[in-house]
PDB file of C-alpha atoms in Angstrom:
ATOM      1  CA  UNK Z 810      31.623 -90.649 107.032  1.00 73.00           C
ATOM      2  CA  UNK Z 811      33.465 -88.173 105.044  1.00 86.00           C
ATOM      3  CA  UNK Z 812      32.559 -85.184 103.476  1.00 97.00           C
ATOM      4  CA  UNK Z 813      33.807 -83.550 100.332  1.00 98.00           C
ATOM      5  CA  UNK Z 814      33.139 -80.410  99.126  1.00 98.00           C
ATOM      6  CA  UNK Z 815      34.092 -79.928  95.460  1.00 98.00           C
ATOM      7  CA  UNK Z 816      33.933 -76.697  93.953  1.00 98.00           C
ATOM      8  CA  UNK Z 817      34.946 -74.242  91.189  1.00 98.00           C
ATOM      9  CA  UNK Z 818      36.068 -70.708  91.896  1.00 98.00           C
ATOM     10  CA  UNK Z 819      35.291 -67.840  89.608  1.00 97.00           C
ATOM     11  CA  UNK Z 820      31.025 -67.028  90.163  1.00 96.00           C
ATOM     12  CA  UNK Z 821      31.131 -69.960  93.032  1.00 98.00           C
ATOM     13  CA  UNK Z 822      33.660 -69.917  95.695  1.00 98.00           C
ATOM     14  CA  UNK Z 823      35.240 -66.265  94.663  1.00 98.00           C
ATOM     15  CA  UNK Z 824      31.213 -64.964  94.395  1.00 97.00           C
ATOM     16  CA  UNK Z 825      29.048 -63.144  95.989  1.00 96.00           C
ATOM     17  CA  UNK Z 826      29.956 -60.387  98.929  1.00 97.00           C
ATOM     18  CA  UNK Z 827      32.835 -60.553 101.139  1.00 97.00           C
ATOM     19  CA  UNK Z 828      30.968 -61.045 104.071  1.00 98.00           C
ATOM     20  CA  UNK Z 829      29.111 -64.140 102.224  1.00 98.00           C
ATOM     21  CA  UNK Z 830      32.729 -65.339 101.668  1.00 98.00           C
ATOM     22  CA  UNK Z 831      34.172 -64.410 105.195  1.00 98.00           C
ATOM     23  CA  UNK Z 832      30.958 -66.428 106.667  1.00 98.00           C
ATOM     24  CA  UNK Z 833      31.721 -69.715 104.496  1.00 98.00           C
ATOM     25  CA  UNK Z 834      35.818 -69.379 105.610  1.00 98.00           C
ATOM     26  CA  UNK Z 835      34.301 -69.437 109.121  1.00 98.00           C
ATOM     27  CA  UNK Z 836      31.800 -71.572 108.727  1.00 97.00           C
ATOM     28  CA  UNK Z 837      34.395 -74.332 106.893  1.00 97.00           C
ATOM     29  CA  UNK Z 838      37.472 -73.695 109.514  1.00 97.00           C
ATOM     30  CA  UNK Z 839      34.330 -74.818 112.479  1.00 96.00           C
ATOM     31  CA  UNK Z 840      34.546 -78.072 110.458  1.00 97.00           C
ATOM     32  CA  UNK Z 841      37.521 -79.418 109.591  1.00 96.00           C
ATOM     33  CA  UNK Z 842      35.895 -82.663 109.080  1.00 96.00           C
ATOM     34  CA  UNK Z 843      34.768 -81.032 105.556  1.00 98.00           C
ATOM     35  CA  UNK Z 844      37.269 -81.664 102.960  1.00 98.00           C
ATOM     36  CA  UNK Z 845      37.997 -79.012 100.318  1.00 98.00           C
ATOM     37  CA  UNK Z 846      38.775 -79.307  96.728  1.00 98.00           C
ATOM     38  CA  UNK Z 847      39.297 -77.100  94.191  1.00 98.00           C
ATOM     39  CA  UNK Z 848      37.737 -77.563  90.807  1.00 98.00           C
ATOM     40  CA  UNK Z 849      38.765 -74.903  88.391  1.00 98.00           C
ATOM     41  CA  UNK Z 850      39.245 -73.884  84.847  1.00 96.00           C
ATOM     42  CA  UNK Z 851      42.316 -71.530  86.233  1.00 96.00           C
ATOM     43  CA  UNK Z 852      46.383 -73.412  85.501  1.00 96.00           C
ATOM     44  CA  UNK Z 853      48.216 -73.910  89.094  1.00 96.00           C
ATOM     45  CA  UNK Z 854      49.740 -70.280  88.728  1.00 95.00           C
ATOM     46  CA  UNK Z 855      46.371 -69.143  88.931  1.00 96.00           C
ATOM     47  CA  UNK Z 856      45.073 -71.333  91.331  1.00 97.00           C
ATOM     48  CA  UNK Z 857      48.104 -70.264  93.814  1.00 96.00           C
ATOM     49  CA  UNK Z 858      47.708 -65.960  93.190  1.00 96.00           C
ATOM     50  CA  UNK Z 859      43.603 -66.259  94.829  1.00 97.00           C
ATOM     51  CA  UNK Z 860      45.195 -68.360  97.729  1.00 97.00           C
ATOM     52  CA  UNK Z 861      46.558 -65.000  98.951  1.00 97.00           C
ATOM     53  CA  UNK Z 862      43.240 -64.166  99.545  1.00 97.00           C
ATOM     54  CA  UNK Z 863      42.633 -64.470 103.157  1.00 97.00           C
ATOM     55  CA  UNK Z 864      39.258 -65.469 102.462  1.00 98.00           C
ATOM     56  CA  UNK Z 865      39.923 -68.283 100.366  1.00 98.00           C
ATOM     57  CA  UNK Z 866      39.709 -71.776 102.708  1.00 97.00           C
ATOM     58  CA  UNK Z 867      42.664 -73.846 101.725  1.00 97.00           C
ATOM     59  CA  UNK Z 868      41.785 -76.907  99.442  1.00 98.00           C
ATOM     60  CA  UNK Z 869      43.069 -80.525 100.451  1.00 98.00           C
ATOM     61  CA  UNK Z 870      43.473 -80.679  96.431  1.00 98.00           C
ATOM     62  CA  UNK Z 871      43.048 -79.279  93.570  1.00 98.00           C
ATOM     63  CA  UNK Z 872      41.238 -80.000  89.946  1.00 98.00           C
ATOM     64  CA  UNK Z 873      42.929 -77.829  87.795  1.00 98.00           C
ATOM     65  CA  UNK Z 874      42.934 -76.347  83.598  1.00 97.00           C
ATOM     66  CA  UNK Z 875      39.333 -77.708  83.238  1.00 97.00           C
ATOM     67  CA  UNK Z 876      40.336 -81.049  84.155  1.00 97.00           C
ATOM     68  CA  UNK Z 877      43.736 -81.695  82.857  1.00 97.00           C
ATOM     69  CA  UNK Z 878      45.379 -80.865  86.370  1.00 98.00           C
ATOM     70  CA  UNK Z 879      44.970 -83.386  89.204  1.00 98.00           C
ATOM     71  CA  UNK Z 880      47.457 -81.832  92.201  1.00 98.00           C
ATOM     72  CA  UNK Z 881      48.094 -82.281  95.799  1.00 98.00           C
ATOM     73  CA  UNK Z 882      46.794 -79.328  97.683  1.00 97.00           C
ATOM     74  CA  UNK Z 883      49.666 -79.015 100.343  1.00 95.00           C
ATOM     75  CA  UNK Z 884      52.694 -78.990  98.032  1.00 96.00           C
ATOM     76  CA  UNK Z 885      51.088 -78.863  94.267  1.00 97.00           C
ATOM     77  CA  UNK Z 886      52.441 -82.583  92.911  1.00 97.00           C
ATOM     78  CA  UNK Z 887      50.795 -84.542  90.741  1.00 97.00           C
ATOM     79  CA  UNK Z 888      48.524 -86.809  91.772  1.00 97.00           C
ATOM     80  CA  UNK Z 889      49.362 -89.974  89.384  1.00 93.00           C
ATOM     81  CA  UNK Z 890      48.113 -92.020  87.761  1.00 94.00           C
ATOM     82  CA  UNK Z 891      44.921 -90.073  87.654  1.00 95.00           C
ATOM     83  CA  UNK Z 892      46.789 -86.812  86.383  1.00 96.00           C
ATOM     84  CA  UNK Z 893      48.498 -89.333  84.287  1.00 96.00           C
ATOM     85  CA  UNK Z 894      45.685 -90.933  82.863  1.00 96.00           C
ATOM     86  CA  UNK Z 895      43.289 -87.674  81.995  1.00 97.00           C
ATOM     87  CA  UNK Z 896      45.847 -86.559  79.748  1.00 97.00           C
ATOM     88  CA  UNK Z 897      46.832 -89.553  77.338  1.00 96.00           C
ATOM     89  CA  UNK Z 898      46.355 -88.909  74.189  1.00 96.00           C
ATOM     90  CA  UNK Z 899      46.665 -85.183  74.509  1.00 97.00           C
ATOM     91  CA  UNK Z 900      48.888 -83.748  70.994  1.00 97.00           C
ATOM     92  CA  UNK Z 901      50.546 -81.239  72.577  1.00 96.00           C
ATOM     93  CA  UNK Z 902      49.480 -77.373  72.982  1.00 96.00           C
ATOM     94  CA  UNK Z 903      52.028 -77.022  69.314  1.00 97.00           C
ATOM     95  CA  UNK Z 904      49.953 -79.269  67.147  1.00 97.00           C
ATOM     96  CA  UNK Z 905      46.498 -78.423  68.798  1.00 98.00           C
ATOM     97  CA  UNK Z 906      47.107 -74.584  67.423  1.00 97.00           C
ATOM     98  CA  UNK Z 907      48.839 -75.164  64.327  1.00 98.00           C
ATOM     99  CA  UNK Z 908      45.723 -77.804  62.975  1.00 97.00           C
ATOM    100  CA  UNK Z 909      42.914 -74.784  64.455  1.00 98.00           C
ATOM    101  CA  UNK Z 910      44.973 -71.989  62.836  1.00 97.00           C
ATOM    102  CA  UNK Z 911      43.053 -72.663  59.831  1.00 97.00           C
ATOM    103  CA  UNK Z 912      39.509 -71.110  62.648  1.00 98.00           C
ATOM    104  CA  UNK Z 913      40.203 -66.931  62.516  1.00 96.00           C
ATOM    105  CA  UNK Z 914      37.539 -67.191  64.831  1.00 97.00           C
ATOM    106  CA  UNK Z 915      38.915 -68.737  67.599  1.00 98.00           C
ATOM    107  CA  UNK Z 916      41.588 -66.633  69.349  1.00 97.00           C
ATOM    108  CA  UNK Z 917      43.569 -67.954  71.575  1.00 97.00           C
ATOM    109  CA  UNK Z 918      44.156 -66.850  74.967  1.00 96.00           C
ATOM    110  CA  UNK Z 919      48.096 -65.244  75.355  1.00 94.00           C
ATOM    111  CA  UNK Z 920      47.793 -63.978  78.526  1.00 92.00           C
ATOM    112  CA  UNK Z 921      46.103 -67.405  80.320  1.00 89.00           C
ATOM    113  CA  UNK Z 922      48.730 -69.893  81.807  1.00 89.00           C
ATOM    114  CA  UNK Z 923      47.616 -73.005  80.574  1.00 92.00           C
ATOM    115  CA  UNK Z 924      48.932 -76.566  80.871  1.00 94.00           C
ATOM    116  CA  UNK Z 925      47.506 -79.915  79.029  1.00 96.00           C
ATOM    117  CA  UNK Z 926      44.900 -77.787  77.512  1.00 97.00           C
ATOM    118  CA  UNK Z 927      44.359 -74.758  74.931  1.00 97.00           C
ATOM    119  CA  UNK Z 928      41.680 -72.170  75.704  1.00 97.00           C
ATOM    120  CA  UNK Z 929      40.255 -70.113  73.356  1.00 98.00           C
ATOM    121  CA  UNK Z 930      37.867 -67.122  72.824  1.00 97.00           C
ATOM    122  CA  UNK Z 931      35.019 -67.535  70.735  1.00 98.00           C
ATOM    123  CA  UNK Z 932      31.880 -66.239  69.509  1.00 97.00           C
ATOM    124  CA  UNK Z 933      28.448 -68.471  69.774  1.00 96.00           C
ATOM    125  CA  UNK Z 934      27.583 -67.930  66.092  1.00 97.00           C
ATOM    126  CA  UNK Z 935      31.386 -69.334  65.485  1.00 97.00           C
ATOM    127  CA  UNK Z 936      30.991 -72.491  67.460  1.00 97.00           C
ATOM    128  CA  UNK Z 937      30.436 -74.302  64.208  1.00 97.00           C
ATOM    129  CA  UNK Z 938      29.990 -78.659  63.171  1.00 98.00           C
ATOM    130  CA  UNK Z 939      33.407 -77.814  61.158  1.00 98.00           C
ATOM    131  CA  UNK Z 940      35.412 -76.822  63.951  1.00 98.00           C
ATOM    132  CA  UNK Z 941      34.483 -79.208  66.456  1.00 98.00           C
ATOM    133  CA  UNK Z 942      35.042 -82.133  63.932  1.00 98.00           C
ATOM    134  CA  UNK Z 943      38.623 -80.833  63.714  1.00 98.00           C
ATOM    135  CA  UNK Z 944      38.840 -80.692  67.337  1.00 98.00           C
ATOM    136  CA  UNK Z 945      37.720 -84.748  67.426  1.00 97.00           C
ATOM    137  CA  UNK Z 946      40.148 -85.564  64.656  1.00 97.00           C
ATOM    138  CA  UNK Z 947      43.064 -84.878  66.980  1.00 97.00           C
ATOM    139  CA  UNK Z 948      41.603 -86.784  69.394  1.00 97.00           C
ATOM    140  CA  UNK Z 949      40.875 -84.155  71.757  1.00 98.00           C
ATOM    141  CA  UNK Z 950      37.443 -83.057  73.773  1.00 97.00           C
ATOM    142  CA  UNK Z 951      36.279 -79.472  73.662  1.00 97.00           C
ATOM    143  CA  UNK Z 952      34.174 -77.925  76.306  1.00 96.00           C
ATOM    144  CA  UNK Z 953      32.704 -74.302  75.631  1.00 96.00           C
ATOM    145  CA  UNK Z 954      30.960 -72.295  78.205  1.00 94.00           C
ATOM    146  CA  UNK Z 955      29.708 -68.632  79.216  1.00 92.00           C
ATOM    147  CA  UNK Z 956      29.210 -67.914  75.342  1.00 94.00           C
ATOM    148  CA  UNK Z 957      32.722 -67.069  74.728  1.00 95.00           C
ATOM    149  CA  UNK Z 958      35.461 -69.889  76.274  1.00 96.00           C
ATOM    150  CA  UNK Z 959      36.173 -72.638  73.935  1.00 98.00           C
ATOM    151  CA  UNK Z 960      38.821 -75.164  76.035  1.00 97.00           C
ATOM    152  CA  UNK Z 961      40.024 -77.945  73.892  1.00 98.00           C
ATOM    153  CA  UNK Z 962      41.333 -81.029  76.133  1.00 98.00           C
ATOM    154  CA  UNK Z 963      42.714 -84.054  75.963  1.00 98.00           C
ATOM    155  CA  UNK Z 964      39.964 -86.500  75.247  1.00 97.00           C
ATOM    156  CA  UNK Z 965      39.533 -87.779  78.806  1.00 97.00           C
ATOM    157  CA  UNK Z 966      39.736 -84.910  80.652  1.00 97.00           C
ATOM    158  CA  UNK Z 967      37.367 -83.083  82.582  1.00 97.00           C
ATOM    159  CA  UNK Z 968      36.567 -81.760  85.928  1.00 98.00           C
ATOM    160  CA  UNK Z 969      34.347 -84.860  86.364  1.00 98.00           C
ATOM    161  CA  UNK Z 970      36.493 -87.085  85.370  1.00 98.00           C
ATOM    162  CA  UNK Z 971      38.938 -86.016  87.667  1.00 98.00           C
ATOM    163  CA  UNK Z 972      36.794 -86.116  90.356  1.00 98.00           C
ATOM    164  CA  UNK Z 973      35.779 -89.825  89.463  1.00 98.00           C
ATOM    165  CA  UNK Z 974      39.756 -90.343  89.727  1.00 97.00           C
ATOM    166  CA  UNK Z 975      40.544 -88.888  92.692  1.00 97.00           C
ATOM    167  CA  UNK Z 976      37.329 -90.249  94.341  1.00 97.00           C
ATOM    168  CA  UNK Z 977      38.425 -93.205  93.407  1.00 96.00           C
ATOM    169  CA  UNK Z 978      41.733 -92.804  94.677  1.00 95.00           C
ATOM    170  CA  UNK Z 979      41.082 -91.567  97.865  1.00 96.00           C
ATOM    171  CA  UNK Z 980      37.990 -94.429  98.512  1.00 96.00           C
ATOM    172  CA  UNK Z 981      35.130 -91.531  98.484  1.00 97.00           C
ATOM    173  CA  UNK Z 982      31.203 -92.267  97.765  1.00 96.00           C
ATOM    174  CA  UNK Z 983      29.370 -90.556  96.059  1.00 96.00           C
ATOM    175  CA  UNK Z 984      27.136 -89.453  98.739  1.00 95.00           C
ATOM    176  CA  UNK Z 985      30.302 -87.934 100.574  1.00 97.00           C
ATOM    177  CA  UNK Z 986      30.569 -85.511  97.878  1.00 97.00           C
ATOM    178  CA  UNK Z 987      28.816 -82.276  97.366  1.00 97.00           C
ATOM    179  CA  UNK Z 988      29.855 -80.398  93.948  1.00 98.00           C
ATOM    180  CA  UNK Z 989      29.231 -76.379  93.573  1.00 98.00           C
ATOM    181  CA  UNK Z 990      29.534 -74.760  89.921  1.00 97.00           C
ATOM    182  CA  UNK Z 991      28.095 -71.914  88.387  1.00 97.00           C
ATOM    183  CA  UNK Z 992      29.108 -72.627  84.780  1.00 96.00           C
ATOM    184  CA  UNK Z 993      28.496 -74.889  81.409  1.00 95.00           C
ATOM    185  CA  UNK Z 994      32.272 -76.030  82.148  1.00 94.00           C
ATOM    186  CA  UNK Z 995      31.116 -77.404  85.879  1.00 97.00           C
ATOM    187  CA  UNK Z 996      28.391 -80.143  84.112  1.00 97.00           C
ATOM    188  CA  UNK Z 997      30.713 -82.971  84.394  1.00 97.00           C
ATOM    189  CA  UNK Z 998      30.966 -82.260  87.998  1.00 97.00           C
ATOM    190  CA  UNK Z 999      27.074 -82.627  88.099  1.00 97.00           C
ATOM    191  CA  UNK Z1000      26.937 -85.717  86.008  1.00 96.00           C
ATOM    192  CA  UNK Z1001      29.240 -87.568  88.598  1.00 96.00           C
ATOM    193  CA  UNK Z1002      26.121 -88.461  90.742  1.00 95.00           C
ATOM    194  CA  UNK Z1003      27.182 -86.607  94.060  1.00 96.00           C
ATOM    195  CA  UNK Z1004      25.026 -83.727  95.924  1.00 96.00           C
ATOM    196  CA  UNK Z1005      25.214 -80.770  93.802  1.00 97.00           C
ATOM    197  CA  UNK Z1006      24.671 -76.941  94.070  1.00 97.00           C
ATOM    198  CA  UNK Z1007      24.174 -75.012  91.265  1.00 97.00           C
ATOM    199  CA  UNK Z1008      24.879 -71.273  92.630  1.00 97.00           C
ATOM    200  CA  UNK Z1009      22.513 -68.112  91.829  1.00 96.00           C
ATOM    201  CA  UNK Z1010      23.126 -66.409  88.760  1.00 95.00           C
ATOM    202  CA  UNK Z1011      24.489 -69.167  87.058  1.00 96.00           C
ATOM    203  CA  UNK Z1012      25.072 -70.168  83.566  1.00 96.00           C
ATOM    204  CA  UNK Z1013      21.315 -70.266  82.004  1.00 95.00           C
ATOM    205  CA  UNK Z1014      22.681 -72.914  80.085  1.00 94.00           C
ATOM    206  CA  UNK Z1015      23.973 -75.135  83.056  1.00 95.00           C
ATOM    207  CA  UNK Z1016      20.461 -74.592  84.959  1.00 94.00           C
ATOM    208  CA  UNK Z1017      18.809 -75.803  81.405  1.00 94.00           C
ATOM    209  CA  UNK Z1018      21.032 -79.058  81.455  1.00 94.00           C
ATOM    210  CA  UNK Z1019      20.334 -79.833  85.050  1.00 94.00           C
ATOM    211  CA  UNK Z1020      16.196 -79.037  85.307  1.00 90.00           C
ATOM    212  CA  UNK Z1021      15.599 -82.256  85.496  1.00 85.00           C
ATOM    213  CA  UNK Z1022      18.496 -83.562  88.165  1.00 86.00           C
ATOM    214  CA  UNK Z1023      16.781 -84.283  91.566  1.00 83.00           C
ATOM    215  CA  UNK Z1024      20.226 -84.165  93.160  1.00 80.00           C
ATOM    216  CA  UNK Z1025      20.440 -80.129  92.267  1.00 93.00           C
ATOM    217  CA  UNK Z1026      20.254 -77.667  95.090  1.00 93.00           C
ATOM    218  CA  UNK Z1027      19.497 -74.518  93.868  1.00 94.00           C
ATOM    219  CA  UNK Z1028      19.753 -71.850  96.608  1.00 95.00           C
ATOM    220  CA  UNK Z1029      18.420 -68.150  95.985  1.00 96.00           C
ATOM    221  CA  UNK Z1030      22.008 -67.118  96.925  1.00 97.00           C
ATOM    222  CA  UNK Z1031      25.169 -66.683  94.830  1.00 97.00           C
ATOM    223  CA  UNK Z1032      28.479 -67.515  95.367  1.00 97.00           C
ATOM    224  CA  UNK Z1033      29.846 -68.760  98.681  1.00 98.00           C
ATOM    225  CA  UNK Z1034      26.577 -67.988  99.975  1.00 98.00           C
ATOM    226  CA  UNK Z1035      24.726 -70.324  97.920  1.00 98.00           C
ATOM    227  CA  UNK Z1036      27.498 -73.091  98.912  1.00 98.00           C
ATOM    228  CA  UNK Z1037      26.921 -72.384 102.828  1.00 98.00           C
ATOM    229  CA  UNK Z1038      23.344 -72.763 101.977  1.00 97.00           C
ATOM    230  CA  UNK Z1039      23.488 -76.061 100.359  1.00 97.00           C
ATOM    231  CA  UNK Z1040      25.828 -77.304 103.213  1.00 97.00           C
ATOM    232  CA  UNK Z1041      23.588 -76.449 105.971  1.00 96.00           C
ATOM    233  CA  UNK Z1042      20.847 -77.995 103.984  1.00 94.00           C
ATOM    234  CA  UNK Z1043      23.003 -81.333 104.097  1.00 94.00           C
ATOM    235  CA  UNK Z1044      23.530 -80.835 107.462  1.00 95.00           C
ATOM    236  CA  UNK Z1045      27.257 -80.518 107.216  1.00 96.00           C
ATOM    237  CA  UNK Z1046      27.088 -77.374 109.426  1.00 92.00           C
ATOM    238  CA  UNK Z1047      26.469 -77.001 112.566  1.00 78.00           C
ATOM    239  CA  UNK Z1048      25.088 -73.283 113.984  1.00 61.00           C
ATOM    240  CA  UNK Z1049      26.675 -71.567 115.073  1.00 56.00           C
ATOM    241  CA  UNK Z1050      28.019 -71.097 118.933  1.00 52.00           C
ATOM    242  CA  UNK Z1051      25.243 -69.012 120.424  1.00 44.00           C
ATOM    243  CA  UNK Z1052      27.611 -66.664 122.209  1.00 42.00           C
ATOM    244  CA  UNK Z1053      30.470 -66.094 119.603  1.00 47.00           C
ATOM    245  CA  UNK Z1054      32.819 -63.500 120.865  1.00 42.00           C
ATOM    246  CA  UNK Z1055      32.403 -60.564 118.404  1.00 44.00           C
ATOM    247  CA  UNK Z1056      35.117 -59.654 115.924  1.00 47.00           C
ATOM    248  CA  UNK Z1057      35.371 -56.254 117.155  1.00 50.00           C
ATOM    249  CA  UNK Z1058      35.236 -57.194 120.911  1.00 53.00           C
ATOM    250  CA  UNK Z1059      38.929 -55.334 122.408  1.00 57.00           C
ATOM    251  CA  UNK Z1060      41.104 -57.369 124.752  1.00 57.00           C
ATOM    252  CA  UNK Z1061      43.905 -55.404 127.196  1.00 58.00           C
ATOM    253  CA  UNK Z1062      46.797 -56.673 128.606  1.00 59.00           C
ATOM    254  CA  UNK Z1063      49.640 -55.873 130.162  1.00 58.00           C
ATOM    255  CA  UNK Z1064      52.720 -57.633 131.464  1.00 59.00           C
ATOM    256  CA  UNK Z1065      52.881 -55.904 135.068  1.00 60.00           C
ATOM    257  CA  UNK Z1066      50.152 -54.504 137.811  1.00 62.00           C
ATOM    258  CA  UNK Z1067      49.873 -50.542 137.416  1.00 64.00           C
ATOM    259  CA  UNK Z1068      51.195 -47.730 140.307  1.00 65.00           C
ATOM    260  CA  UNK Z1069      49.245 -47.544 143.384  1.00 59.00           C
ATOM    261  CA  UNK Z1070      48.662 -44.189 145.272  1.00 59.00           C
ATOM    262  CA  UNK Z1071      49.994 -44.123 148.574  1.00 61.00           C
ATOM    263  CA  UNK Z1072      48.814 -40.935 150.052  1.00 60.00           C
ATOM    264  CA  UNK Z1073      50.150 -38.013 147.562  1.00 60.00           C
ATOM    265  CA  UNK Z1074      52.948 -40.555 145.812  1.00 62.00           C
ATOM    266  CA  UNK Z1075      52.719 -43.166 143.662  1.00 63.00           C
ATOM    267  CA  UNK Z1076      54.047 -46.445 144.436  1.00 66.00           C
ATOM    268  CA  UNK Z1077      55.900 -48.863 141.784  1.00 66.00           C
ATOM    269  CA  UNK Z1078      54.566 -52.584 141.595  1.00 63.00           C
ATOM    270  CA  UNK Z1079      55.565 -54.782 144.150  1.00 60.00           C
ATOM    271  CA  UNK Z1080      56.858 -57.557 141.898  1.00 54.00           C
ATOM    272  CA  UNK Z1081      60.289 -56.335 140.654  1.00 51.00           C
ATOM    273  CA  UNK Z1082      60.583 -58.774 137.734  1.00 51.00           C
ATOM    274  CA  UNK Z1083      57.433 -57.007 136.438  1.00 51.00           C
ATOM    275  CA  UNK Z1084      55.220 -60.530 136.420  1.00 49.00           C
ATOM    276  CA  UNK Z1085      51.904 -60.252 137.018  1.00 49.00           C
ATOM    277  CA  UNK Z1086      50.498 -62.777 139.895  1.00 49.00           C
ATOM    278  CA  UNK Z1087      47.655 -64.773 138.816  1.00 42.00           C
TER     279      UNK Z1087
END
């Protein structure tokens, strides 16, 4: 049977303390069985600065831009047609901004890499019937989340989808799958069907959308402790070994035996290459 953790980064994976973090990487290299994909509203060039973090597990793939970006893992390519197929439609970044200019709300995010989507900021009291109409008209999606992101997408993308796609792809159930999110812009993930997490200190509004969802864990821990808790409760984890050799715990060696007293001198090793007998 496999198993398939999905999750986003920012509040999920990248949350909570680093030892909470340094205990999932642990926990996750025990059990290579467990595959890993990323799930994020970061582009690629994002996605590839927080895997310098040694504390980041690698993912097998990655769900990129909110859902736009379907990519290999090991060596970033596309993974088509399901990359392919979540962006048809999509205008182009050009004629998304140029038919929203008319919005001085919504300002658009300069310094955020973005591919196959256009991420705004935006205020709650902005997020008005007017401008999403506009947003449909181009025959785009919109997803807005944490009370200030506003993404607009091509119409059949989203971190959900994309996980139908590559589930599909890669001949995954359902009940392989275990998704973690923290924010309004994880729901699709949790309206796929699969074992779910829904991290501490989430998005009021996610927990709101997902009271009712039987599949929902909803550990008292954040971050990548809230993940490690959902995965033991699956049963995905095994304990720990009950003797683990401490992190601290010093090792000494040396390539050659030490001098021996002989009376007052000191002998030299008898080996005169300098190996050390076993």
């Amino acid at each position: 049977m496999s198993r398939i953790l999905v999750t986003d980064l920012d509040g999920t994976l990248l949350g909570g303390t680093l030892e909470d973090r340094r205990r999932l990487r642990d926990a996750l290299a025990r059990h290579p069985e467990v595959t890993i994909v990323f799930a994020t509203g970061r582009a690629l060039a994002s996605v590839r600065e927080v895997l310098h973090d040694p504390l980041v597990p690698p993912p097998r793939w990655i769900i990129a831009d909110v859902g736009a970006t379907v990519v290999d893992g090991a060596d970033f390519t596309p993974v088509d047609p399901a990359q392919e197929h979540l962006r048809t439609g999509w205008p182009g970044a050009d004629q998304v901004r140029a038919a929203l200019r008319r919005f001085p709300a919504l300002a658009y995010q300069h310094d955020l890499a973005q591919d196959g989507r256009c991420s705004y900021r935006l205020s709650p009291d902005r997020l008005t019937d007017e401008l999403t109409t506009a947003v449909e008209a181009l025959g785009c999606s919109w997803v807005y989340s944490a009370d200030r992101y506003f993404d607009v997408l091509p119409s059949a993308a989203s971190k959900g989808n994309a996980l139908r796609a590559l589930a599909g792809k890669l001949g995954w159930r359902t009940d392989e799958i275990l998704v973690a999110g923290d924010s309004l812009n994880d729901l699709s993930l949790f309206r796929t069907g699969a074992h779910a997490v829904v991290v501490a200190g989430a998005e009021p509004a996610l927990l709101t959308a997902l009271a009712e969802d039987p599949l929902v864990h909803r550990p008292d821990e954040a971050g990548a402790a809230g993940i490690h808790a959902a995965l033991r409760q699956l049963g995905w984890l095994a304990e720990s070994p009950a003797h683990p050799i401490r992190q601290h715990d010093p090792v000494v060696a040396h390539h050659r035996p030490p001098p021996h007293r002989n009376g007052a001198s000191r002998q030299p090793p008898s080996s005169p290459t300098g190996s050390c007998p076993t």
